[in-house]
Coordinates of C-alpha atoms in Angstrom, one line a residue:
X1 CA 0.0 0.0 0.0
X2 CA 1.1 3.8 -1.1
X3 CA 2.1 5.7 1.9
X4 CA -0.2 8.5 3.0
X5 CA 1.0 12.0 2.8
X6 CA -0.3 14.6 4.7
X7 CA -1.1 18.4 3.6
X8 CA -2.0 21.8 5.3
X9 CA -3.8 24.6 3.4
X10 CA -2.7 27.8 3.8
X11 CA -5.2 30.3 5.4
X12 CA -5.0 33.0 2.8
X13 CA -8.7 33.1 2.6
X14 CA -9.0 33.0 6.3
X15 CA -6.4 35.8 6.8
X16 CA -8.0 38.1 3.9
X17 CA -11.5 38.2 5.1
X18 CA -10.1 39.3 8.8
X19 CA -8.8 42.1 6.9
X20 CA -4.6 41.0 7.1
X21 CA -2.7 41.7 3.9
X22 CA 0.4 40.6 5.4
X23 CA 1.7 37.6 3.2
X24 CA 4.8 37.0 6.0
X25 CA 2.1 35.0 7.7
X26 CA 1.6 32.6 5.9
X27 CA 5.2 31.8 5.4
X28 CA 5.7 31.1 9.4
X29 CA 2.7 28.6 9.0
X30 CA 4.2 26.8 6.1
X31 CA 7.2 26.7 8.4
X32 CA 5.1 25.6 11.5
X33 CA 3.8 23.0 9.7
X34 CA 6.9 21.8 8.5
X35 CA 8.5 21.4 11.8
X36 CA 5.2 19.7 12.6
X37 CA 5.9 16.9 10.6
X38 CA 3.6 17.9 7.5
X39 CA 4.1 16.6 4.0
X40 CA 2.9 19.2 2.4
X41 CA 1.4 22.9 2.4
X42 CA -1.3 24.5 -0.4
X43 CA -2.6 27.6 -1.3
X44 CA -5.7 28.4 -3.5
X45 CA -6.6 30.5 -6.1
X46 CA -9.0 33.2 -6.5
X47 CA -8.0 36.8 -7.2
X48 CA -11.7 38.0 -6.9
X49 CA -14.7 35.9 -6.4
X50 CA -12.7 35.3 -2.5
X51 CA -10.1 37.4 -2.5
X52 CA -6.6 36.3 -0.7
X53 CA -2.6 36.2 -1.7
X54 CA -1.0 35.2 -5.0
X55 CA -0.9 31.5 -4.9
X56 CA 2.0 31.5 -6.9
X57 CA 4.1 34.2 -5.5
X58 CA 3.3 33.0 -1.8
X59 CA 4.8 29.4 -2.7
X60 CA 8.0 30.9 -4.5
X61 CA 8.5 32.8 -1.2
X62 CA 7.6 29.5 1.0
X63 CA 9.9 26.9 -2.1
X64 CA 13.0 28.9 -0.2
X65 CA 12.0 29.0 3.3
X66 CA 10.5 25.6 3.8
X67 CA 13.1 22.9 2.1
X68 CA 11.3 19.5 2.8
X69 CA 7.8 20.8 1.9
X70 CA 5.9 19.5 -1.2
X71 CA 4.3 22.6 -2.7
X72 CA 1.2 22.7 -4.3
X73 CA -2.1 24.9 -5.4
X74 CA -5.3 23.7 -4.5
X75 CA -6.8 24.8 -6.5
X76 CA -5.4 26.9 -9.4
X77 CA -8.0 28.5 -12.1
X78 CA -5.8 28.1 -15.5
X79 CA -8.5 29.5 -17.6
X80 CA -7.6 32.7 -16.5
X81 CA -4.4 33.2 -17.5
X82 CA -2.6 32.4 -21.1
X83 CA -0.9 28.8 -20.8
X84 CA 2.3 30.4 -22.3
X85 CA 2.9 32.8 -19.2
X86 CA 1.4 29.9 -16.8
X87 CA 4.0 27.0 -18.1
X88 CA 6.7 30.0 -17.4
X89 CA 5.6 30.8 -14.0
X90 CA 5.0 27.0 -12.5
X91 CA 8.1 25.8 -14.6
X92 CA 9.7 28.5 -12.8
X93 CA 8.1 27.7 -9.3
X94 CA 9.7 24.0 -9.9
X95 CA 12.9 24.9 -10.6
X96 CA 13.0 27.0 -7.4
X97 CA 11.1 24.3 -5.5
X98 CA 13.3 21.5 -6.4
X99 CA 11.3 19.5 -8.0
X100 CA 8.7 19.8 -5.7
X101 CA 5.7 21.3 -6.6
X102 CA 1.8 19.8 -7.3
X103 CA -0.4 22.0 -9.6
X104 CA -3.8 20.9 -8.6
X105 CA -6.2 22.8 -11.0
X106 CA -9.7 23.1 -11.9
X107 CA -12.4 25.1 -13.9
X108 CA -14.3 27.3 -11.5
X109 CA -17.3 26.0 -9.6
X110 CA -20.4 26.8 -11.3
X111 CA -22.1 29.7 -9.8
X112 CA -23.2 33.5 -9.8
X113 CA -19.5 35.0 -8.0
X114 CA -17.4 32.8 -10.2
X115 CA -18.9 33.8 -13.4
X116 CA -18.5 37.1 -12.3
X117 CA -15.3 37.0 -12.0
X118 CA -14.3 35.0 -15.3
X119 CA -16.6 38.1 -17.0
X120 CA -14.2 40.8 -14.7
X121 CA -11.0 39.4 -16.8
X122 CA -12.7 39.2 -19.8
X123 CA -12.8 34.9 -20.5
X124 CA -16.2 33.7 -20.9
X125 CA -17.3 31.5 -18.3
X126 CA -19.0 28.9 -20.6
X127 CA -15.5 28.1 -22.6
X128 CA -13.8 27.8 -18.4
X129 CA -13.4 23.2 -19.0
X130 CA -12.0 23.5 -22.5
X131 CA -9.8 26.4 -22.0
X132 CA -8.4 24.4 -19.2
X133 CA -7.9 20.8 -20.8
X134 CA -6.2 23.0 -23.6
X135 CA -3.8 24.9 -21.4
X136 CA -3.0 21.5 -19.4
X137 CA -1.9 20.0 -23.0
X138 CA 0.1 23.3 -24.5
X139 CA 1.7 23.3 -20.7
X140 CA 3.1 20.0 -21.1
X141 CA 4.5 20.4 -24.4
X142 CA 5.9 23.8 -23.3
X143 CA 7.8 22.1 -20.5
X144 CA 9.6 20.1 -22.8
X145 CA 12.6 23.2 -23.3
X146 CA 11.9 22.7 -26.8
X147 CA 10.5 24.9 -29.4
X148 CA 6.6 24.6 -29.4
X149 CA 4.0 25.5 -32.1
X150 CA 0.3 24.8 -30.9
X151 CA -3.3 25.5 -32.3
X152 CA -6.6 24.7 -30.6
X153 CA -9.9 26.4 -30.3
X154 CA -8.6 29.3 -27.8
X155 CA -5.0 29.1 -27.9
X156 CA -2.5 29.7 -30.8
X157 CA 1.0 29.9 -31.3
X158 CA 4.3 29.5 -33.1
X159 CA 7.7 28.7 -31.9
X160 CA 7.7 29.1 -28.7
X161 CA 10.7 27.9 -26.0
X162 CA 10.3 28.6 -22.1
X163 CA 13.8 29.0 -19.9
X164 CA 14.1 27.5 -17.7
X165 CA 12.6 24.0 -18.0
X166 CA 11.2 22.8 -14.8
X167 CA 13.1 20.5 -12.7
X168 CA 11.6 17.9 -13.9
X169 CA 11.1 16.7 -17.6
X170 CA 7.9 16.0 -17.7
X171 CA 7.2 18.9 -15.6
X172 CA 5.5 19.1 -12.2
X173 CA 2.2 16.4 -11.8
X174 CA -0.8 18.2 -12.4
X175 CA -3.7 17.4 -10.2
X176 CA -7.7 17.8 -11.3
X177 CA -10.4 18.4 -8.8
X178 CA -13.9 17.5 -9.9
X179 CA -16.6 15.0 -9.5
X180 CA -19.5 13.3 -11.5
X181 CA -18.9 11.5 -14.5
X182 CA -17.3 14.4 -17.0
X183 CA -14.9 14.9 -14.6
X184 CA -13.6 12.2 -13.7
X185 CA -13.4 11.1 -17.1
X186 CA -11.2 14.1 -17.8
X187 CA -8.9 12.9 -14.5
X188 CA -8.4 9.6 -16.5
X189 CA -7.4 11.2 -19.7
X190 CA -5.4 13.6 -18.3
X191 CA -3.8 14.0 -14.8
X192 CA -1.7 13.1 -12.9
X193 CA -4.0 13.1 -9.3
X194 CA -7.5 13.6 -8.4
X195 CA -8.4 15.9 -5.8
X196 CA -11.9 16.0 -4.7
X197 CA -14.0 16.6 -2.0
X198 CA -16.8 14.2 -1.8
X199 CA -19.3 14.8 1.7
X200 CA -19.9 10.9 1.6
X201 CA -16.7 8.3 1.8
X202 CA -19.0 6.0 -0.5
X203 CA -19.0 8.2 -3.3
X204 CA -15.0 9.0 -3.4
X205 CA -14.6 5.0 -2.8
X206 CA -16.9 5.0 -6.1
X207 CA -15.4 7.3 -8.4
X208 CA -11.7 6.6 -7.2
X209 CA -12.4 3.2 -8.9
X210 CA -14.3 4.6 -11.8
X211 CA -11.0 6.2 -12.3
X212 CA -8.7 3.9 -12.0
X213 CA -10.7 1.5 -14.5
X214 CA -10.2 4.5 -17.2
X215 CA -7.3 5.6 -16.5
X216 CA -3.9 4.7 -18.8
X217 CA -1.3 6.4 -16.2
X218 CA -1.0 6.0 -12.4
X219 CA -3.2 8.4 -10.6
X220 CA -2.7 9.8 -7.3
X221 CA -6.0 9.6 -5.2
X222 CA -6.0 13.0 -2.9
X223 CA -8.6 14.2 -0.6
X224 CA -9.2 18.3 0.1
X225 CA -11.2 17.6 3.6
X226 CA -12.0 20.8 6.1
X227 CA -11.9 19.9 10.0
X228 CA -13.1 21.9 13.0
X229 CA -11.8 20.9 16.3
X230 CA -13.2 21.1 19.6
X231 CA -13.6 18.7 23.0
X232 CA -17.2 19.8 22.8
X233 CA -18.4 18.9 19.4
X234 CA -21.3 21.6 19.6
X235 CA -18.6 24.4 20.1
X236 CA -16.6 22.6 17.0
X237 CA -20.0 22.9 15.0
X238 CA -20.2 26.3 15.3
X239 CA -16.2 27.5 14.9
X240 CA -17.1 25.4 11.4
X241 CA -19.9 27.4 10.8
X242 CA -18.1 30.7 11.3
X243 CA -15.4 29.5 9.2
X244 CA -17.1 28.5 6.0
X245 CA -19.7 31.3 5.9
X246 CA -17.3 34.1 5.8
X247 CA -14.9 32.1 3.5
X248 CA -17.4 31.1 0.8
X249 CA -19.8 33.6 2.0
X250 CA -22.7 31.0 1.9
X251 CA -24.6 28.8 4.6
X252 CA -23.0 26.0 6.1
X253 CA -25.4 23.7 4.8
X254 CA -25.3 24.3 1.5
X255 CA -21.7 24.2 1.2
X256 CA -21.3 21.1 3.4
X257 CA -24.0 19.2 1.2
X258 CA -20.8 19.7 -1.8
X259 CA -17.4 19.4 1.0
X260 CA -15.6 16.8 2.9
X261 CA -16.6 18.5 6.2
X262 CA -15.8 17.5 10.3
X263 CA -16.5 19.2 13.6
X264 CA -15.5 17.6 16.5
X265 CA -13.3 15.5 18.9
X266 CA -9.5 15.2 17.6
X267 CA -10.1 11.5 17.9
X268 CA -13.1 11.5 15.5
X269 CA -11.6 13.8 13.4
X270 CA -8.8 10.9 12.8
X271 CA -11.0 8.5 12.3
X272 CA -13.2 10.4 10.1
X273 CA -9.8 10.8 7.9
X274 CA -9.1 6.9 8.0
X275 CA -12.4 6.4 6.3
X276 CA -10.6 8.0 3.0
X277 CA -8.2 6.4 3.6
X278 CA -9.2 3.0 3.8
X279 CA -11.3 4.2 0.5
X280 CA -7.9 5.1 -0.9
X281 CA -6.9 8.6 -0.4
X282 CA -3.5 9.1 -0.4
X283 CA -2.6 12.6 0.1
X284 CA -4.9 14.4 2.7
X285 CA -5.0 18.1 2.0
X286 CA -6.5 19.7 5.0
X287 CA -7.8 23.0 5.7
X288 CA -8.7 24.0 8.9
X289 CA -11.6 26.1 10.3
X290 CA -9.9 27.6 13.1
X291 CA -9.1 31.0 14.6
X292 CA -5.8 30.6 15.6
X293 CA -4.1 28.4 13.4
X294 CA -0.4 27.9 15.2
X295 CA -2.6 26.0 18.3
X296 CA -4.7 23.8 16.0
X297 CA -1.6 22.7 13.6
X298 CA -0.4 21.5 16.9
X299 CA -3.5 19.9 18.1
X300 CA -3.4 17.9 14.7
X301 CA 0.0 17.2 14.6
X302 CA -0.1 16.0 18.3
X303 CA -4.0 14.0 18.3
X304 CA -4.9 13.6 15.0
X305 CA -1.8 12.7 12.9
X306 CA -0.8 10.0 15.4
X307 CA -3.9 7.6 15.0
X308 CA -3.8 8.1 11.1
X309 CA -2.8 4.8 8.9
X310 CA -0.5 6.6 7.1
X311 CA 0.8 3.3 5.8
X312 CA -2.0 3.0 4.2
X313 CA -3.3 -0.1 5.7
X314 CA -6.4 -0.6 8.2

């Protein structure tokens, strides 16, 4: 069995909407979390439908600081941006990283704020999936150091070489979130990882295995899960709801109906975890819903991390 790798989310959400603009922050949790133990921190993506830090920047700043971390974006929006100056930035980011970076990516959810902001930067909303599954395949040719010509339905262009090449050749593993049977079939034909967040374990046991029946490469089965911890379960209820209602500025309900969600004892939270785990996730990206984020990486690291089967077996 794979071993399980373990991942923190950076707050940048969390720290914008209390009205903090100072980046440094995050860079002493990325730290934190690497003393901790963690495999792995993230940062997502979302310049104005929720507002927070560069995800890209932030990690360049964090690839120097933090020397054991995996890196990784969770998720990036690549319809947003031209593939050429993407491939140039994350080829940068894994030169800089080592090797070590993860670009988890995906389209946009579908609603009202998102379409908004694909209409802000001037990329229709509708074209968001194809856009992406085109930049994804321009990307990897890009990474190649060689000179590139490509022509699809949004992106055209001639002779193109990016310096540098990223560290590796093949360039850094891309990641697709997504769920439901479109999805996943773009997972199979083109990622390296899936990173969902399905509320019920029976469904991600489902459609990892729908996946891995299509799929003609080795896919890494991730998990982006949100936890609220508390001794009293009713106080971890409602640090959740605070959380996710001025992050996604929506009820609680209706976004936990969509996300991997807990609230409660460390102890449940762990074994709430091992349920995806035994269903076959194999890197656990976790955000937390937390006001002070230095105590709960420790409460983690010391009473949930410990009772995870991070060997991968029951």
């Amino acid at each position: 069995m794979a071993e399980v790798k373990i991942g923190y989310l950076l707050p940048t959400r969390d720290q914008a909407v209390r009205g903090d603009d100072d980046p440094a922050l995050m860079i002493d949790h990325a730290r934190h979390a690497e003393a901790l133990g963690f495999d792995s921190v993230w940062a997502g993506d979302s310049p104005l439908t929720r507002p927070r830090v560069d995800p890209l920047l932030l990690l360049a700043a964090v690839a120097v600081k933090a020397r054991r971390l995996m890196l990784g974006t969770a998720v990036l929006l690549p319809a947003l941006r031209h593939p050429i100056l993407l491939a140039h930035q994350l080829a940068t980011l894994d030169r800089l990283a080592d090797g070590r970076l993860i670009v988890g990516m995906g389209g946009g959810f579908p609603n009202a704020s998102t379409e908004a902001q694909f209409d802000t930067i001037g990329v229709p909303f509708r074209s968001r999936v194809s856009r992406l599954e085109e930049s994804i395949e321009a990307m990897r040719r890009l990474w190649s150091g060689e000179g590139v010509s490509y022509t699809g339905r949004h992106f055209d262009f001639r002779d193109v070489t990016l310096v540098p090449a990223p560290a590796r050749p093949a360039g850094p593993p891309i990641w697709l979130a997504g769920s439901g049977e479109p999805a996943l079939r773009r997972v199979a034909r083109l990622a390296d990882g899936w990173l969902p967040y399905p509320p019920a374990v029976a469904d991600y046991a489902r459609e990892r295995a729908a996946i891995e029946q299509m799929a003609t490469r080795p896919v890494t089965n991730a998990l982006y899960a949100t936890m609220s911890l508390d001794d009293d379960p009713a106080n971890a209820r409602e640090l959740l709801r605070r959380s996710v209602e001025r992050y996604y500025n929506a009820p609680l309900e209706a976004v936990a109906k969509i996300q991997a969600m807990f609230a409660g004892r460390p102890s449940d939270a762990a074994e709430w975890l091992n349920s995806y785990i035994r269903a076959g996730a194999r890197h656990v990206i976790i955000r937390l819903a937390a006001d002070d984020h230095h105590a709960t990486l420790e409460k983690v690291a010391g009473q949930v991390l410990p009772l995870l089967h991070l060997d991968g077996h029951p």
